[in-house]
Amino acid sequence: MDTNALLVHVAQGQLWVDNVNEAHMTGRLCQWVSTFHRDNLPCVLDGTFHHGAFKAGMKMVFTDSTAWMVRFPRFGMVCEDYTDEKVAMEVSVLNLIRNTTTISVPTVRAWGPAASNSLDLGPFIMMDFINGVSLSSLLQDPNAERPSRVMRDDISDSDIKVIYRQLANFLL
C-alpha cells in the first residue's frame, strides 16, 4: 500500500471513530439502540469502548438493568465490500453454536446490514453483554511492564492442561 493510500485509509478510520463518538455524545446512539429493545427502554453507555482487532463494541445498559453489547466492524479492518456478509455470518455462527453445542454464547437481540443503520456506522450486532474476565488477562504476567505475550510463572501445568482441554473441546 502506498503512503497516500495508507494516509487516506487512516483518515477514513479516524472519521468513523469520530462519527461513533459524535453519535454517543449527542445521545443518538442510545436512542437508536433503544429502538431495538422490545419495550423501547432508554439506555446509557456504560464504560468505555471495547476495541478488538476487527470490531469495536459498547456496553449499553437499559433502565431495567439488562445490558447489551453493540458491536460494529472496525472501519478499514475488514474489506468494506464484505462487512455486511461478515456480520450476517457471525450471527449465523452464534446461532449455530447456541443450538448445537453446550458452549455459552450471547443471545443476539438485533443485527443488520449497513443500509439499515440510521447512524451510518455500518453493519451491527446487538447481543447480551456477558460479564467476565478474559483468559489472556488471567494468563498474562502481571509484572510485565506493559501488556505482553509472556505467560505468568505461577500457573500450574494441571491448570494449563484444563485450559487446553476446554479449548480443544470448543474447537471439536
mmCIF file of C-alpha atoms in Angstrom:
data_model
loop_
_atom_site.group_PDB
_atom_site.id
_atom_site.type_symbol
_atom_site.label_atom_id
_atom_site.label_comp_id
_atom_site.label_asym_id
_atom_site.label_seq_id
_atom_site.Cartn_x
_atom_site.Cartn_y
_atom_site.Cartn_z
ATOM 1 C CA MET A 1 0.000 0.000 0.000
ATOM 2 C CA ASP A 2 1.496 3.327 -0.959
ATOM 3 C CA THR A 3 1.858 6.176 1.534
ATOM 4 C CA ASN A 4 -1.046 8.251 0.163
ATOM 5 C CA ALA A 5 -3.427 5.294 0.231
ATOM 6 C CA LEU A 6 -2.346 4.494 3.782
ATOM 7 C CA LEU A 7 -2.955 8.088 4.897
ATOM 8 C CA VAL A 8 -6.421 8.074 3.303
ATOM 9 C CA HIS A 9 -7.189 4.741 4.979
ATOM 10 C CA VAL A 10 -6.088 6.039 8.411
ATOM 11 C CA ALA A 11 -8.086 9.259 7.936
ATOM 12 C CA GLN A 12 -11.220 7.302 6.973
ATOM 13 C CA GLY A 13 -10.804 5.092 10.047
ATOM 14 C CA GLN A 14 -10.484 8.146 12.289
ATOM 15 C CA LEU A 15 -13.541 9.718 10.662
ATOM 16 C CA TRP A 16 -15.541 6.572 11.519
ATOM 17 C CA VAL A 17 -14.352 6.750 15.152
ATOM 18 C CA ASP A 18 -15.310 10.439 15.235
ATOM 19 C CA ASN A 19 -18.789 9.543 13.919
ATOM 20 C CA VAL A 20 -19.226 6.886 16.625
ATOM 21 C CA ASN A 21 -18.160 9.379 19.297
ATOM 22 C CA GLU A 22 -20.470 12.064 17.896
ATOM 23 C CA ALA A 23 -23.430 9.635 17.864
ATOM 24 C CA HIS A 24 -22.690 8.836 21.505
ATOM 25 C CA MET A 25 -22.151 12.427 22.658
ATOM 26 C CA THR A 26 -25.384 13.652 21.052
ATOM 27 C CA GLY A 27 -27.421 10.790 22.527
ATOM 28 C CA ARG A 28 -28.359 9.440 19.104
ATOM 29 C CA LEU A 29 -26.556 6.152 19.762
ATOM 30 C CA CYS A 30 -28.654 5.347 22.841
ATOM 31 C CA GLN A 31 -31.846 6.481 21.129
ATOM 32 C CA TRP A 32 -31.091 4.207 18.189
ATOM 33 C CA VAL A 33 -30.205 1.185 20.362
ATOM 34 C CA SER A 34 -33.404 1.690 22.381
ATOM 35 C CA THR A 35 -35.493 1.250 19.243
ATOM 36 C CA PHE A 36 -34.354 -2.380 19.111
ATOM 37 C CA HIS A 37 -35.366 -3.179 22.697
ATOM 38 C CA ARG A 38 -38.764 -4.896 22.765
ATOM 39 C CA ASP A 39 -40.026 -2.306 25.271
ATOM 40 C CA ASN A 40 -38.078 0.628 23.727
ATOM 41 C CA LEU A 41 -36.384 1.223 27.098
ATOM 42 C CA PRO A 42 -33.863 4.060 27.355
ATOM 43 C CA CYS A 43 -30.234 3.081 27.774
ATOM 44 C CA VAL A 44 -26.877 4.583 28.634
ATOM 45 C CA LEU A 45 -23.351 3.786 27.550
ATOM 46 C CA ASP A 46 -21.665 2.004 30.454
ATOM 47 C CA GLY A 47 -17.926 2.490 30.461
ATOM 48 C CA THR A 48 -15.671 2.853 27.500
ATOM 49 C CA PHE A 49 -15.494 1.409 24.045
ATOM 50 C CA HIS A 50 -14.183 -2.127 23.748
ATOM 51 C CA HIS A 51 -11.774 -2.470 20.842
ATOM 52 C CA GLY A 52 -10.654 -5.692 19.277
ATOM 53 C CA ALA A 53 -8.589 -6.180 16.177
ATOM 54 C CA PHE A 54 -11.634 -6.210 13.920
ATOM 55 C CA LYS A 55 -14.558 -4.895 15.969
ATOM 56 C CA ALA A 56 -15.488 -2.038 18.255
ATOM 57 C CA GLY A 57 -18.168 -2.503 20.887
ATOM 58 C CA MET A 58 -20.034 -0.552 23.512
ATOM 59 C CA LYS A 59 -21.812 -1.849 26.594
ATOM 60 C CA MET A 60 -25.297 -0.330 26.761
ATOM 61 C CA VAL A 61 -27.359 -0.653 29.958
ATOM 62 C CA PHE A 62 -31.137 -0.257 29.867
ATOM 63 C CA THR A 63 -33.310 1.143 32.648
ATOM 64 C CA ASP A 64 -34.335 -2.417 33.625
ATOM 65 C CA SER A 65 -30.593 -3.170 34.241
ATOM 66 C CA THR A 66 -30.245 -5.502 31.269
ATOM 67 C CA ALA A 67 -27.095 -4.898 29.268
ATOM 68 C CA TRP A 68 -26.245 -5.370 25.609
ATOM 69 C CA MET A 69 -23.009 -5.204 23.692
ATOM 70 C CA VAL A 70 -23.408 -3.212 20.495
ATOM 71 C CA ARG A 71 -20.693 -4.182 18.020
ATOM 72 C CA PHE A 72 -19.579 -2.753 14.719
ATOM 73 C CA PRO A 73 -16.840 -3.971 12.390
ATOM 74 C CA ARG A 74 -13.970 -1.505 12.736
ATOM 75 C CA PHE A 75 -13.684 0.595 9.642
ATOM 76 C CA GLY A 76 -10.789 -0.487 7.481
ATOM 77 C CA MET A 77 -10.108 -3.734 9.331
ATOM 78 C CA VAL A 78 -12.485 -5.792 7.184
ATOM 79 C CA CYS A 79 -12.842 -5.229 3.460
ATOM 80 C CA GLU A 80 -15.742 -2.767 3.212
ATOM 81 C CA ASP A 81 -17.275 -4.824 0.369
ATOM 82 C CA TYR A 82 -17.868 -7.723 2.785
ATOM 83 C CA THR A 83 -18.766 -6.197 6.160
ATOM 84 C CA ASP A 84 -22.499 -6.922 5.771
ATOM 85 C CA GLU A 85 -21.757 -10.516 4.824
ATOM 86 C CA LYS A 86 -19.276 -10.925 7.689
ATOM 87 C CA VAL A 87 -21.818 -9.717 10.256
ATOM 88 C CA ALA A 88 -24.541 -11.987 8.816
ATOM 89 C CA MET A 89 -22.178 -14.970 9.012
ATOM 90 C CA GLU A 90 -21.207 -14.118 12.593
ATOM 91 C CA VAL A 91 -24.882 -14.048 13.623
ATOM 92 C CA SER A 92 -25.449 -17.398 11.877
ATOM 93 C CA VAL A 93 -22.441 -18.940 13.625
ATOM 94 C CA LEU A 94 -23.542 -17.669 17.056
ATOM 95 C CA ASN A 95 -26.992 -19.194 16.484
ATOM 96 C CA LEU A 96 -25.472 -22.461 15.252
ATOM 97 C CA ILE A 97 -23.211 -22.702 18.308
ATOM 98 C CA ARG A 98 -26.139 -21.936 20.625
ATOM 99 C CA ASN A 99 -28.396 -24.542 19.004
ATOM 100 C CA THR A 100 -25.930 -27.396 18.505
ATOM 101 C CA THR A 101 -23.413 -27.208 21.368
ATOM 102 C CA THR A 102 -23.202 -26.544 25.086
ATOM 103 C CA ILE A 103 -20.861 -23.576 24.584
ATOM 104 C CA SER A 104 -22.285 -20.411 26.134
ATOM 105 C CA VAL A 105 -22.626 -17.598 23.631
ATOM 106 C CA PRO A 106 -24.501 -14.300 23.958
ATOM 107 C CA THR A 107 -28.040 -14.074 22.633
ATOM 108 C CA VAL A 108 -28.265 -11.874 19.545
ATOM 109 C CA ARG A 109 -31.021 -9.309 20.156
ATOM 110 C CA ALA A 110 -30.774 -7.417 16.851
ATOM 111 C CA TRP A 111 -28.487 -7.110 13.874
ATOM 112 C CA GLY A 112 -28.465 -5.563 10.465
ATOM 113 C CA PRO A 113 -26.509 -4.532 7.398
ATOM 114 C CA ALA A 114 -25.040 -1.084 6.926
ATOM 115 C CA ALA A 115 -28.080 0.072 4.932
ATOM 116 C CA SER A 116 -30.347 -0.471 7.958
ATOM 117 C CA ASN A 117 -28.119 1.547 10.309
ATOM 118 C CA SER A 118 -29.647 5.019 10.508
ATOM 119 C CA LEU A 119 -26.479 6.305 12.243
ATOM 120 C CA ASP A 120 -24.434 5.400 9.172
ATOM 121 C CA LEU A 121 -21.918 3.449 11.268
ATOM 122 C CA GLY A 122 -22.024 0.255 9.228
ATOM 123 C CA PRO A 123 -23.446 -3.184 9.939
ATOM 124 C CA PHE A 124 -24.086 -4.043 13.574
ATOM 125 C CA ILE A 125 -24.869 -6.742 16.102
ATOM 126 C CA MET A 126 -26.633 -6.137 19.419
ATOM 127 C CA MET A 127 -26.271 -9.010 21.863
ATOM 128 C CA ASP A 128 -26.482 -9.737 25.555
ATOM 129 C CA PHE A 129 -23.452 -8.417 27.425
ATOM 130 C CA ILE A 130 -21.638 -11.174 29.296
ATOM 131 C CA ASN A 131 -19.558 -10.096 32.268
ATOM 132 C CA GLY A 132 -16.317 -11.923 32.706
ATOM 133 C CA VAL A 133 -12.565 -11.872 32.662
ATOM 134 C CA SER A 134 -10.615 -12.674 29.523
ATOM 135 C CA LEU A 135 -8.398 -15.724 29.504
ATOM 136 C CA SER A 136 -5.492 -13.623 28.248
ATOM 137 C CA SER A 137 -5.720 -11.322 31.276
ATOM 138 C CA LEU A 138 -5.645 -14.348 33.611
ATOM 139 C CA LEU A 139 -2.608 -15.846 31.910
ATOM 140 C CA GLN A 140 -0.639 -12.652 31.386
ATOM 141 C CA ASP A 141 2.326 -11.896 33.611
ATOM 142 C CA PRO A 142 1.185 -9.069 35.936
ATOM 143 C CA ASN A 143 4.806 -7.999 36.461
ATOM 144 C CA ALA A 144 5.372 -7.247 32.797
ATOM 145 C CA GLU A 145 5.952 -3.533 32.222
ATOM 146 C CA ARG A 146 3.291 -3.444 29.528
ATOM 147 C CA PRO A 147 0.848 -5.993 28.168
ATOM 148 C CA SER A 148 2.888 -8.798 26.714
ATOM 149 C CA ARG A 149 2.663 -12.318 25.448
ATOM 150 C CA VAL A 150 4.641 -13.598 28.438
ATOM 151 C CA MET A 151 2.662 -16.081 30.496
ATOM 152 C CA ARG A 152 2.672 -15.980 34.271
ATOM 153 C CA ASP A 153 5.173 -18.275 36.008
ATOM 154 C CA ASP A 154 2.794 -19.336 38.780
ATOM 155 C CA ILE A 155 0.274 -21.193 36.605
ATOM 156 C CA SER A 156 0.427 -24.913 37.233
ATOM 157 C CA ASP A 157 0.753 -27.488 34.488
ATOM 158 C CA SER A 158 -2.560 -29.008 35.571
ATOM 159 C CA ASP A 159 -4.324 -25.639 35.091
ATOM 160 C CA ILE A 160 -2.784 -25.297 31.628
ATOM 161 C CA LYS A 161 -3.981 -28.810 30.755
ATOM 162 C CA VAL A 162 -7.534 -27.893 31.809
ATOM 163 C CA ILE A 163 -7.436 -24.752 29.683
ATOM 164 C CA TYR A 164 -6.119 -26.619 26.624
ATOM 165 C CA ARG A 165 -8.695 -29.391 27.093
ATOM 166 C CA GLN A 166 -11.529 -26.840 27.251
ATOM 167 C CA LEU A 167 -10.256 -25.014 24.153
ATOM 168 C CA ALA A 168 -9.882 -28.322 22.282
ATOM 169 C CA ASN A 169 -13.456 -29.267 23.209
ATOM 170 C CA PHE A 170 -14.708 -25.903 21.924
ATOM 171 C CA LEU A 171 -12.884 -26.428 18.643
ATOM 172 C CA LEU A 172 -14.093 -30.010 18.278
#
